[in-house]
mmCIF file of C-alpha atoms in Angstrom:
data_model
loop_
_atom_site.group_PDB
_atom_site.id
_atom_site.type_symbol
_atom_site.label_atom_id
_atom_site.label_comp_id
_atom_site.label_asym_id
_atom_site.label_seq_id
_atom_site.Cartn_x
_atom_site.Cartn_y
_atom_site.Cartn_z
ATOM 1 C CA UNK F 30 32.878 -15.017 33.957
ATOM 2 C CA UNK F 31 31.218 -13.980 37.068
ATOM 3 C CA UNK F 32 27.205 -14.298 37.566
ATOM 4 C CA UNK F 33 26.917 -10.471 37.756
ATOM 5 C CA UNK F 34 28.732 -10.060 33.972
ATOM 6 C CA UNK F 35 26.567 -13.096 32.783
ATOM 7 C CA UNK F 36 23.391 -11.320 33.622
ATOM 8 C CA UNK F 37 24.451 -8.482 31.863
ATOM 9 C CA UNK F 38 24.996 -9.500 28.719
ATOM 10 C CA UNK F 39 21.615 -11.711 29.051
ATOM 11 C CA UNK F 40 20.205 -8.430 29.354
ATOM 12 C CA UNK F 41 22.015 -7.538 26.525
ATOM 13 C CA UNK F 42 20.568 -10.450 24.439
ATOM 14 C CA UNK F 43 17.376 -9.964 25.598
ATOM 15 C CA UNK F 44 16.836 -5.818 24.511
ATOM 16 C CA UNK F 45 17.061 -6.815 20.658
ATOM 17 C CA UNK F 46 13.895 -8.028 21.623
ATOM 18 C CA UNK F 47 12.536 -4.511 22.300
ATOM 19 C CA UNK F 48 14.506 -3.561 19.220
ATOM 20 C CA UNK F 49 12.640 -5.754 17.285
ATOM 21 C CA UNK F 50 9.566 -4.667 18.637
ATOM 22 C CA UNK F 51 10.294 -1.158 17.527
ATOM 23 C CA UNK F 52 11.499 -1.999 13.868
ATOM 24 C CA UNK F 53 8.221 -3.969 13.446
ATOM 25 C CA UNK F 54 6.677 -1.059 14.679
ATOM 26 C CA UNK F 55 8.489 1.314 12.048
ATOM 27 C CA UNK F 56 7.470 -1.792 9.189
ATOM 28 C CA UNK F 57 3.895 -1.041 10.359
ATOM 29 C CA UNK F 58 4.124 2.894 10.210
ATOM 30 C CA UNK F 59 5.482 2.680 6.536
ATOM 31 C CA UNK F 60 2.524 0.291 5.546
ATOM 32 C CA UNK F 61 -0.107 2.276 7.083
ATOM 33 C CA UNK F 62 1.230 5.794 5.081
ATOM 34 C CA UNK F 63 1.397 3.936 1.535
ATOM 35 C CA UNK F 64 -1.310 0.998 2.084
ATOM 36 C CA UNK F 65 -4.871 0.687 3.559
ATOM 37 C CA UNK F 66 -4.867 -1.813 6.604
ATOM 38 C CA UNK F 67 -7.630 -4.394 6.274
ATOM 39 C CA UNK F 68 -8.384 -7.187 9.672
ATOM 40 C CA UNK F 69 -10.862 -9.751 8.645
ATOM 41 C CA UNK F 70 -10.685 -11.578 12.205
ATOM 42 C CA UNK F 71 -10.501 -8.322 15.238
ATOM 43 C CA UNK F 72 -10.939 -10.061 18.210
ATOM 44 C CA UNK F 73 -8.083 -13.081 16.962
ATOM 45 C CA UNK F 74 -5.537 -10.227 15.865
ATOM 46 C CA UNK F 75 -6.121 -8.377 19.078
ATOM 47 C CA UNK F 76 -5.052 -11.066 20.965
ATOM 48 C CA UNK F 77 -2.506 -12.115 19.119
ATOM 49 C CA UNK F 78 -1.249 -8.216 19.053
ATOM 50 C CA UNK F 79 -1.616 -7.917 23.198
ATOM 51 C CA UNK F 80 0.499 -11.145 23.316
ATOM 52 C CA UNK F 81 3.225 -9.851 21.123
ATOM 53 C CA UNK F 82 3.445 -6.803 22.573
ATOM 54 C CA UNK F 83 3.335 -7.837 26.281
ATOM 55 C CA UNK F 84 6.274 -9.963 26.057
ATOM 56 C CA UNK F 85 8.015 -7.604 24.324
ATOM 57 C CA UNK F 86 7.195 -5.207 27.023
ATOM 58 C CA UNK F 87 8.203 -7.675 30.175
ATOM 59 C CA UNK F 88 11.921 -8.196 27.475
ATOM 60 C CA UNK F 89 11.936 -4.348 27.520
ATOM 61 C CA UNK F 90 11.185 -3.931 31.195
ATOM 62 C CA UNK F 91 13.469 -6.392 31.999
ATOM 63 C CA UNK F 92 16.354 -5.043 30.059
ATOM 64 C CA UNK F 93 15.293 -1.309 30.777
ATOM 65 C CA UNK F 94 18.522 0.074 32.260
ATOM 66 C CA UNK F 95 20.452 -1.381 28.384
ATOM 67 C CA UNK F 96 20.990 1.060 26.283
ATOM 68 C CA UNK F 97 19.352 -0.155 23.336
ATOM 69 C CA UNK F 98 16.194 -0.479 25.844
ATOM 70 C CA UNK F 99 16.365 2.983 27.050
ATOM 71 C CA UNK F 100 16.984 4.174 23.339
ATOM 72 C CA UNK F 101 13.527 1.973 22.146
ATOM 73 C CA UNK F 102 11.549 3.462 24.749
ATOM 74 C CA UNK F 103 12.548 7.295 23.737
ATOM 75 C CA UNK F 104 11.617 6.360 20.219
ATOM 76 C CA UNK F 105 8.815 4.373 19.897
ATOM 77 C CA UNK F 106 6.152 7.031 20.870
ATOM 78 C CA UNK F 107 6.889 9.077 17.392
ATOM 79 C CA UNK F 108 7.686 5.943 15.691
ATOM 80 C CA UNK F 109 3.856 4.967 16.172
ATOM 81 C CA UNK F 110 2.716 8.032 15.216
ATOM 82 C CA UNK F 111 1.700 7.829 11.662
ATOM 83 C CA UNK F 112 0.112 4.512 12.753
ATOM 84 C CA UNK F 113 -1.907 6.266 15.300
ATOM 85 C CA UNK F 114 -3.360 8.465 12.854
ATOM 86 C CA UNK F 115 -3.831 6.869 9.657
ATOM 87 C CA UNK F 116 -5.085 3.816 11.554
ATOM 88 C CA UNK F 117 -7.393 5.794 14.039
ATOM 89 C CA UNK F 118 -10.297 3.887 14.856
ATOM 90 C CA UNK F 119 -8.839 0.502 14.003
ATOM 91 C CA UNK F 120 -8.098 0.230 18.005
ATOM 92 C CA UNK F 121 -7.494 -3.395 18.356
ATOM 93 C CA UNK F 122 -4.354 -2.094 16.276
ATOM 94 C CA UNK F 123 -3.561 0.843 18.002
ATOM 95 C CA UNK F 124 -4.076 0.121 22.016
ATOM 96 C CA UNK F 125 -1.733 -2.612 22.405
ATOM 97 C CA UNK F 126 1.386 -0.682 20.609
ATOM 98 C CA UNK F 127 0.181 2.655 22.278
ATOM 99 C CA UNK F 128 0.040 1.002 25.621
ATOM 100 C CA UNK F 129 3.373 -0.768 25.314
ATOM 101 C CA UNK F 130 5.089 2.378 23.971
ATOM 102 C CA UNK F 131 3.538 4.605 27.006
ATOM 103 C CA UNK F 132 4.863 2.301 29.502
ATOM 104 C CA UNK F 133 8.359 1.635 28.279
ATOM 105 C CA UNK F 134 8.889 5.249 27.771
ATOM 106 C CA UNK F 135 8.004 6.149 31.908
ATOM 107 C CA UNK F 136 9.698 2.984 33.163
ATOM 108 C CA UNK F 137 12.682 2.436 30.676
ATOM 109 C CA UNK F 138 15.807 3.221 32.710
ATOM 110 C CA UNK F 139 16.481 7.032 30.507
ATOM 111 C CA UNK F 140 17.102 9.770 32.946
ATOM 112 C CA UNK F 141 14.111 11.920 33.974
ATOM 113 C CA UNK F 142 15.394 14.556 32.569
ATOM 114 C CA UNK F 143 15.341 13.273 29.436
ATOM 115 C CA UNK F 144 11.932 12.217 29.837
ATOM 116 C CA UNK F 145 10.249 15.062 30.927
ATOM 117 C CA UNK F 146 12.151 16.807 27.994
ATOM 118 C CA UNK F 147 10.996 14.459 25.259
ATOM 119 C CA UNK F 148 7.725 13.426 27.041
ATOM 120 C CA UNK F 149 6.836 17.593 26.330
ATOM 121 C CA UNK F 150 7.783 17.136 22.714
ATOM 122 C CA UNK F 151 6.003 14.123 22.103
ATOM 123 C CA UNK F 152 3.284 15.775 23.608
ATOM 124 C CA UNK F 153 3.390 19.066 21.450
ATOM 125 C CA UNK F 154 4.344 16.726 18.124
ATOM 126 C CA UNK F 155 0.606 14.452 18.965
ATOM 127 C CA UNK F 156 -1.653 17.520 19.563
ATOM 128 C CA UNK F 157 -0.114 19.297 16.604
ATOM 129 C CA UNK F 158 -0.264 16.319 14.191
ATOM 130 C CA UNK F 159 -3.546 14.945 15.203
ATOM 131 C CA UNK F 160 -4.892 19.152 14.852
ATOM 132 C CA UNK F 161 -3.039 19.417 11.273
ATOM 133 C CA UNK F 162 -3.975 15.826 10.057
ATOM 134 C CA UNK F 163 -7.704 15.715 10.983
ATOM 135 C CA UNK F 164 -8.018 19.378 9.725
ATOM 136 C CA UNK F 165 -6.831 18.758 6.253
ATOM 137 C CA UNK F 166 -8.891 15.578 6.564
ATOM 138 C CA UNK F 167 -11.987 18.054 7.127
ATOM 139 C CA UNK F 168 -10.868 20.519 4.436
ATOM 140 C CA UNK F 169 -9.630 18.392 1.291
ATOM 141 C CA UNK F 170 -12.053 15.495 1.917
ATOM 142 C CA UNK F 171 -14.572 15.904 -1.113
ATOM 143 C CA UNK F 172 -18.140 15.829 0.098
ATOM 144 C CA UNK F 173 -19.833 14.125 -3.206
ATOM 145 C CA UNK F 174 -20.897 11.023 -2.192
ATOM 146 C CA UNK F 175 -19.325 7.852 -3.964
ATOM 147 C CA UNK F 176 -21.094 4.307 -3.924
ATOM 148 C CA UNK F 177 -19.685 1.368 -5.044
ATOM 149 C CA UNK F 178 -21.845 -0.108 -7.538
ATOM 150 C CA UNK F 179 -19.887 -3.535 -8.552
ATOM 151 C CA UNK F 180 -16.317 -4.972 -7.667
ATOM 152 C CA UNK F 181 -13.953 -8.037 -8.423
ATOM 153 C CA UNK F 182 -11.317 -9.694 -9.808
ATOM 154 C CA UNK F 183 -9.620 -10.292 -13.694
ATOM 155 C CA UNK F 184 -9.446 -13.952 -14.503
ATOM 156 C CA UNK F 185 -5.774 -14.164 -13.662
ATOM 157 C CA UNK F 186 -6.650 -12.566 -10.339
ATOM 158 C CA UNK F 187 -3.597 -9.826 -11.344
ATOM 159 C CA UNK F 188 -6.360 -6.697 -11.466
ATOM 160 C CA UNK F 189 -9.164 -5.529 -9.248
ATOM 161 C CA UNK F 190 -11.726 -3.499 -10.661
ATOM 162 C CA UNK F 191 -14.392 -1.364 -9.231
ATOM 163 C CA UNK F 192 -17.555 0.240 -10.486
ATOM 164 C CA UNK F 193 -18.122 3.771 -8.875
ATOM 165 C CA UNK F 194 -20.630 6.105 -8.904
ATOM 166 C CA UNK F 195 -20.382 9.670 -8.036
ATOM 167 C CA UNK F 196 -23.223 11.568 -6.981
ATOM 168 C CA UNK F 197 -22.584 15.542 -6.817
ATOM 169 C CA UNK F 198 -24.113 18.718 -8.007
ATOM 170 C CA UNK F 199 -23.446 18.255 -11.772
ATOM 171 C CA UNK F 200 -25.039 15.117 -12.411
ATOM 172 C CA UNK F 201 -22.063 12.901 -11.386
ATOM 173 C CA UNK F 202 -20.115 10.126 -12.859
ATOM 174 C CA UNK F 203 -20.031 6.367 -13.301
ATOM 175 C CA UNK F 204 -15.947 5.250 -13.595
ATOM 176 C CA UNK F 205 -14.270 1.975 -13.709
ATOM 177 C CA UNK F 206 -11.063 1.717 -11.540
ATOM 178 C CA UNK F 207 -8.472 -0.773 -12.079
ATOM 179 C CA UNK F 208 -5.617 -1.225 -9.745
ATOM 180 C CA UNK F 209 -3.257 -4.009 -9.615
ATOM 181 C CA UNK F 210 -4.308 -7.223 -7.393
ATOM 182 C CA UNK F 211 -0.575 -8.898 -6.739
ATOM 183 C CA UNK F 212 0.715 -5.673 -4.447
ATOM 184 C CA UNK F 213 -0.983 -6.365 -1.359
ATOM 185 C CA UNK F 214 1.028 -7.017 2.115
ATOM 186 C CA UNK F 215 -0.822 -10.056 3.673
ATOM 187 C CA UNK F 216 0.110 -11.220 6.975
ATOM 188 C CA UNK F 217 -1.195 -13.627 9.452
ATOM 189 C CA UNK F 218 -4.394 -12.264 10.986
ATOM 190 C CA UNK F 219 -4.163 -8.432 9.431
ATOM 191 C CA UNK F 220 -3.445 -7.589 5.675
ATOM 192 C CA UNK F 221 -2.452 -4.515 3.989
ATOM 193 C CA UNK F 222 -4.220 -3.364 0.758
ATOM 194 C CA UNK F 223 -1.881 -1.238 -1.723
ATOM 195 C CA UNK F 224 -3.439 1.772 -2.608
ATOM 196 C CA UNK F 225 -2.222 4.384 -5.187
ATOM 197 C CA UNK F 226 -2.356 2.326 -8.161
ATOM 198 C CA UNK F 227 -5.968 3.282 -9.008
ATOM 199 C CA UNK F 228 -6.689 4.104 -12.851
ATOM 200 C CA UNK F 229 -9.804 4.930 -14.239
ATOM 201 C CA UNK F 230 -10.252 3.285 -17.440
ATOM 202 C CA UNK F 231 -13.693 4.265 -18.098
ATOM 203 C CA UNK F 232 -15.920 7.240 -17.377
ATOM 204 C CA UNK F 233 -19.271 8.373 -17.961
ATOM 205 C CA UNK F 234 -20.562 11.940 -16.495
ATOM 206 C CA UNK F 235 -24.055 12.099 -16.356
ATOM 207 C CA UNK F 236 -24.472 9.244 -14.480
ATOM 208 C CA UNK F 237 -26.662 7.176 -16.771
ATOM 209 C CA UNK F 238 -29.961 5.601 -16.726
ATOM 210 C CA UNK F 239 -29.402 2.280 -17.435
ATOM 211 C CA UNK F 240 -26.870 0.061 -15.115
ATOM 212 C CA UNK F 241 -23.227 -0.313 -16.156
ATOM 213 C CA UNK F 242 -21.961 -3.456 -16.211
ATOM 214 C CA UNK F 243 -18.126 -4.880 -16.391
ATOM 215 C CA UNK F 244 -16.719 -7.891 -17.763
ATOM 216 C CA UNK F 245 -13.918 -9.941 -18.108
ATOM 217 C CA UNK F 246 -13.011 -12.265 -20.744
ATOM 218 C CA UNK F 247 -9.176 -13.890 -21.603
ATOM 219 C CA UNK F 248 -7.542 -12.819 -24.976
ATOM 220 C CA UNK F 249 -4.678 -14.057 -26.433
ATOM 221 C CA UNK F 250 -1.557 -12.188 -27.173
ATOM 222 C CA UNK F 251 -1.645 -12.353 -30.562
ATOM 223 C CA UNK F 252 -5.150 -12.047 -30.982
ATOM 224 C CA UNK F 253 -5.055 -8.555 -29.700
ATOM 225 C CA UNK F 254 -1.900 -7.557 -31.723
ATOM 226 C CA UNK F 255 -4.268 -8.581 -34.649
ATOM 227 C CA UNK F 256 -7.073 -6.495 -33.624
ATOM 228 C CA UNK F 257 -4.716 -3.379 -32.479
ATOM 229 C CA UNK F 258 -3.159 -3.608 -36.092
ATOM 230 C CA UNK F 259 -7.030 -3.860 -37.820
ATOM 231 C CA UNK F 260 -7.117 -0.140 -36.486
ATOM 232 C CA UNK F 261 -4.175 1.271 -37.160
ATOM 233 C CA UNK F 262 -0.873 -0.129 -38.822
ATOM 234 C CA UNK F 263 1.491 2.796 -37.224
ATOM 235 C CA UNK F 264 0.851 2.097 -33.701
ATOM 236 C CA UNK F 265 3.994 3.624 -31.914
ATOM 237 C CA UNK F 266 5.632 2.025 -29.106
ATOM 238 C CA UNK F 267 7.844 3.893 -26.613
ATOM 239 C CA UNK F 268 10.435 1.439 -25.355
ATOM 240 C CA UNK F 269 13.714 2.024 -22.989
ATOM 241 C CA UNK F 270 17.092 1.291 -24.293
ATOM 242 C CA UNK F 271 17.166 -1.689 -22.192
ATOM 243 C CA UNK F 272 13.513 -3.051 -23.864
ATOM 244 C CA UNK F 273 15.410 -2.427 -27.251
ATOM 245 C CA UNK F 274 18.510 -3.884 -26.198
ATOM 246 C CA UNK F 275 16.153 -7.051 -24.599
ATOM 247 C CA UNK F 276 14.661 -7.229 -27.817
ATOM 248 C CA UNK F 277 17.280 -7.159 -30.407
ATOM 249 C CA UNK F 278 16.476 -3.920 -31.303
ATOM 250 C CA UNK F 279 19.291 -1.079 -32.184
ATOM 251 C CA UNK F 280 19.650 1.234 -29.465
ATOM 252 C CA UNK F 281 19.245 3.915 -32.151
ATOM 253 C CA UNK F 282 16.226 3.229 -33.550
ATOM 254 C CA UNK F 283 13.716 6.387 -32.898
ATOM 255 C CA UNK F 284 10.572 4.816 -34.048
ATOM 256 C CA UNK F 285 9.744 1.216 -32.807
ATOM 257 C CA UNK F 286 6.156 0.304 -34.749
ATOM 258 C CA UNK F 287 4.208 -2.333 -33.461
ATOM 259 C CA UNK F 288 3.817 -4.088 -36.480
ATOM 260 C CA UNK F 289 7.598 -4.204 -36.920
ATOM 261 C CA UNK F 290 7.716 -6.770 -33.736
ATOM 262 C CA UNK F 291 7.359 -10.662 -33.917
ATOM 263 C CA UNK F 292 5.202 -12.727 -31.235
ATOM 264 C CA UNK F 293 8.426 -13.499 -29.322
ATOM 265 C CA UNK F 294 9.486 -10.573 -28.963
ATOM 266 C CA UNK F 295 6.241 -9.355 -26.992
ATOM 267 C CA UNK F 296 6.440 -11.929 -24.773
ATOM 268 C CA UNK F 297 9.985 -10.403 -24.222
ATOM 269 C CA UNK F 298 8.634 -7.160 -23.628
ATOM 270 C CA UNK F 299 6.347 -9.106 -20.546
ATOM 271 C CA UNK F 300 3.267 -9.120 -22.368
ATOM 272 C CA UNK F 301 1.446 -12.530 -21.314
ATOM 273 C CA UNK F 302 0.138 -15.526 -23.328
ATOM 274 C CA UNK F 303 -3.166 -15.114 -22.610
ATOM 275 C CA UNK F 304 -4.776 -11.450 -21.414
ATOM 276 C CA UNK F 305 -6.949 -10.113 -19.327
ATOM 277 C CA UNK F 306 -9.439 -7.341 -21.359
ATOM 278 C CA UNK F 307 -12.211 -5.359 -19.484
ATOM 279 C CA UNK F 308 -14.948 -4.491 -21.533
ATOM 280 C CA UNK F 309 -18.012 -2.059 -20.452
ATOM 281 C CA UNK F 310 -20.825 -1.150 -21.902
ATOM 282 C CA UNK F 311 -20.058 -3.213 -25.244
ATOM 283 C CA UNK F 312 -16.711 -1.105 -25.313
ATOM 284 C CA UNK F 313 -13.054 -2.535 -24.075
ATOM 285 C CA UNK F 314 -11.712 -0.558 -21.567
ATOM 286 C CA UNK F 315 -8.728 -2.009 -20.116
ATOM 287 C CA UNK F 316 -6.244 -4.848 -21.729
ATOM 288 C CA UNK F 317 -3.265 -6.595 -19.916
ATOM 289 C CA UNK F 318 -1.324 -6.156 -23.273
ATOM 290 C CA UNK F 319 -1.680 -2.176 -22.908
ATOM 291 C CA UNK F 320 -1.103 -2.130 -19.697
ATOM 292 C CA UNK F 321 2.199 -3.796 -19.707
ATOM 293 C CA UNK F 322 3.664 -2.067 -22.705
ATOM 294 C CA UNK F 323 2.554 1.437 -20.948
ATOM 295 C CA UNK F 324 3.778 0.508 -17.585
ATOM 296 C CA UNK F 325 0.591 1.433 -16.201
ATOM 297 C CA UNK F 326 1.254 0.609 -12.419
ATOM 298 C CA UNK F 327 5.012 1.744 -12.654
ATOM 299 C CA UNK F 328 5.591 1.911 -8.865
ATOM 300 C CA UNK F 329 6.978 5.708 -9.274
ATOM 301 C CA UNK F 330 3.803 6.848 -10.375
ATOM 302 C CA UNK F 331 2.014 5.711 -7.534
ATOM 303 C CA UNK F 332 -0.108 8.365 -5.861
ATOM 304 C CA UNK F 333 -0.019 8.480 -2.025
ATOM 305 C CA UNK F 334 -2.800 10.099 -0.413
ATOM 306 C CA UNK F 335 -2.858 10.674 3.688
ATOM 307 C CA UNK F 336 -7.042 11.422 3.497
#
């Protein structure tokens, strides 16, 4: 093998760098759309970033004329794009990838006709996202004013909760959220918070005059069975075929009573030893137990919101 064929597939070798680059780059789009992006250290991700992304950039460069370089540097401009906007403002995130993906695009080794051609699309698709996103930003953004009164964890550290009040026009609200604490994306220098999960488990509309407090405390399994059977011995549960095959259960069986089911088979069903219950305002709220058997934070029914 010659030197010139040797180079060549060196070059080869080294443009999955740039491919890489660009499926990171996709990973990062994704999160930003269904998760909130949270950097506790700026100035130590940013450098970190503009090293990653400048050596990926002299790989790219030096590997522009391969094909899966050329393709990389056609793509990553509307690949970034939902990170652009969802991120906007977070710009130790957003320079380094937008300055890498400008300069590969107008030095890759793509034709300039096919530049010019996609450089006017990508062009037409940024002015005409950026004009649609920040206007339904402006128009579907409430304007009542929320303030976060109280926050934290469950003792298991499974939950998040937040205290919220709402001040608008009517007299607004107090709510409890609870979202799940386990779904986060954390990675070295820059994390990304789930979002979607939220459930309000408690509301009050006026907001009212005295404070509202939240606490945790840790109940046990069948200590809450107990006390869900003290109020009503026909609880219903709705259960799968697979949670009545999982529990020994016929298939056929319409109506599944809670009262009907022993201690193991709970724990079958994923309900926990010991459980986490939210109380406010001398009233509980929120109850690992419930939330399991209800499949609260079923990941379908996770809202997405782009505001």
């Amino acid at each position: 093998m010659n030197s010139n064929s040797s180079n060549i597939w060196w070059k080869r070798i080294v443009s999955l760098l740039g491919a890489g680059y660009c499926a990171l780059m996709c990973w990062f789009s994704y999160l930003a759309v269904f998760y909130e992006v949270s950097i506790p250290n700026k100035t130590t991700f940013c450098i970190v970033l503009c090293a990653v992304s400048f050596l990926s950039l002299a790989a790219m460069l030096y590997s522009r004329f391969q094909f899966l370089t050329r393709f990389v540097g056609i793509v990553l401009l509307p690949v970034i794009l939902p990170l652009v906007l969802l991120c906007f403002g977070e710009w130790e995130l957003i320079l380094p990838i937008a300055v890498t993906a400008l300069i590969i695009f107008f030095l890759s080794g793509a034709g300039e006709t096919t530049k010019s051609i996609f450089g006017v699309i990508y062009l037409l698709l940024y002015v005409l996202g950026s004009l649609a996103y920040f206007m339904m930003i402006s128009f579907f953004t409430p304007t009542t004013q929320q303030t976060i009164l109280e926050s934290g964890t469950s003792p298991s550290g499974a939950y998040r909760y937040e205290i919220i009040q709402t001040d608008d026009s009517s007299g607004g609200n107090v709510a409890v959220h609870v979202e799940p604490n386990d779904r986060d994306v954390n990675l070295p220098f820059i994390s990304f918070v789930a979002v979607g999960y939220d459930r309000t488990v408690y509301l009050e509309r006026p907001v009212p005059n005295e404070e509202v407090h939240a606490e945790w405390t840790t109940v046990s399994r069948s200590e809450i069975t107990a006390q869900l059977l003290e109020i009503s011995e026909d609880i219903t549960l709705e259960l799968s075929a697979s949670q009545k095959t999982l529990t020994g259960i016929a298939p056929d069986t319409e109506t599944v009573y809670l009262k009907d089911l022993s201690d193991t088979q709970l724990e079958q069903l994923g309900i926990p030893e010991e459980n986490d219950v939210l109380t406010c305002q001398d009233s509980v709220c929120f109850r690992t137990y419930i939330a399991v058997l209800e499949d609260y934070f079923a990941k379908e029914d996770r809202q997405i919101s782009l505001l």
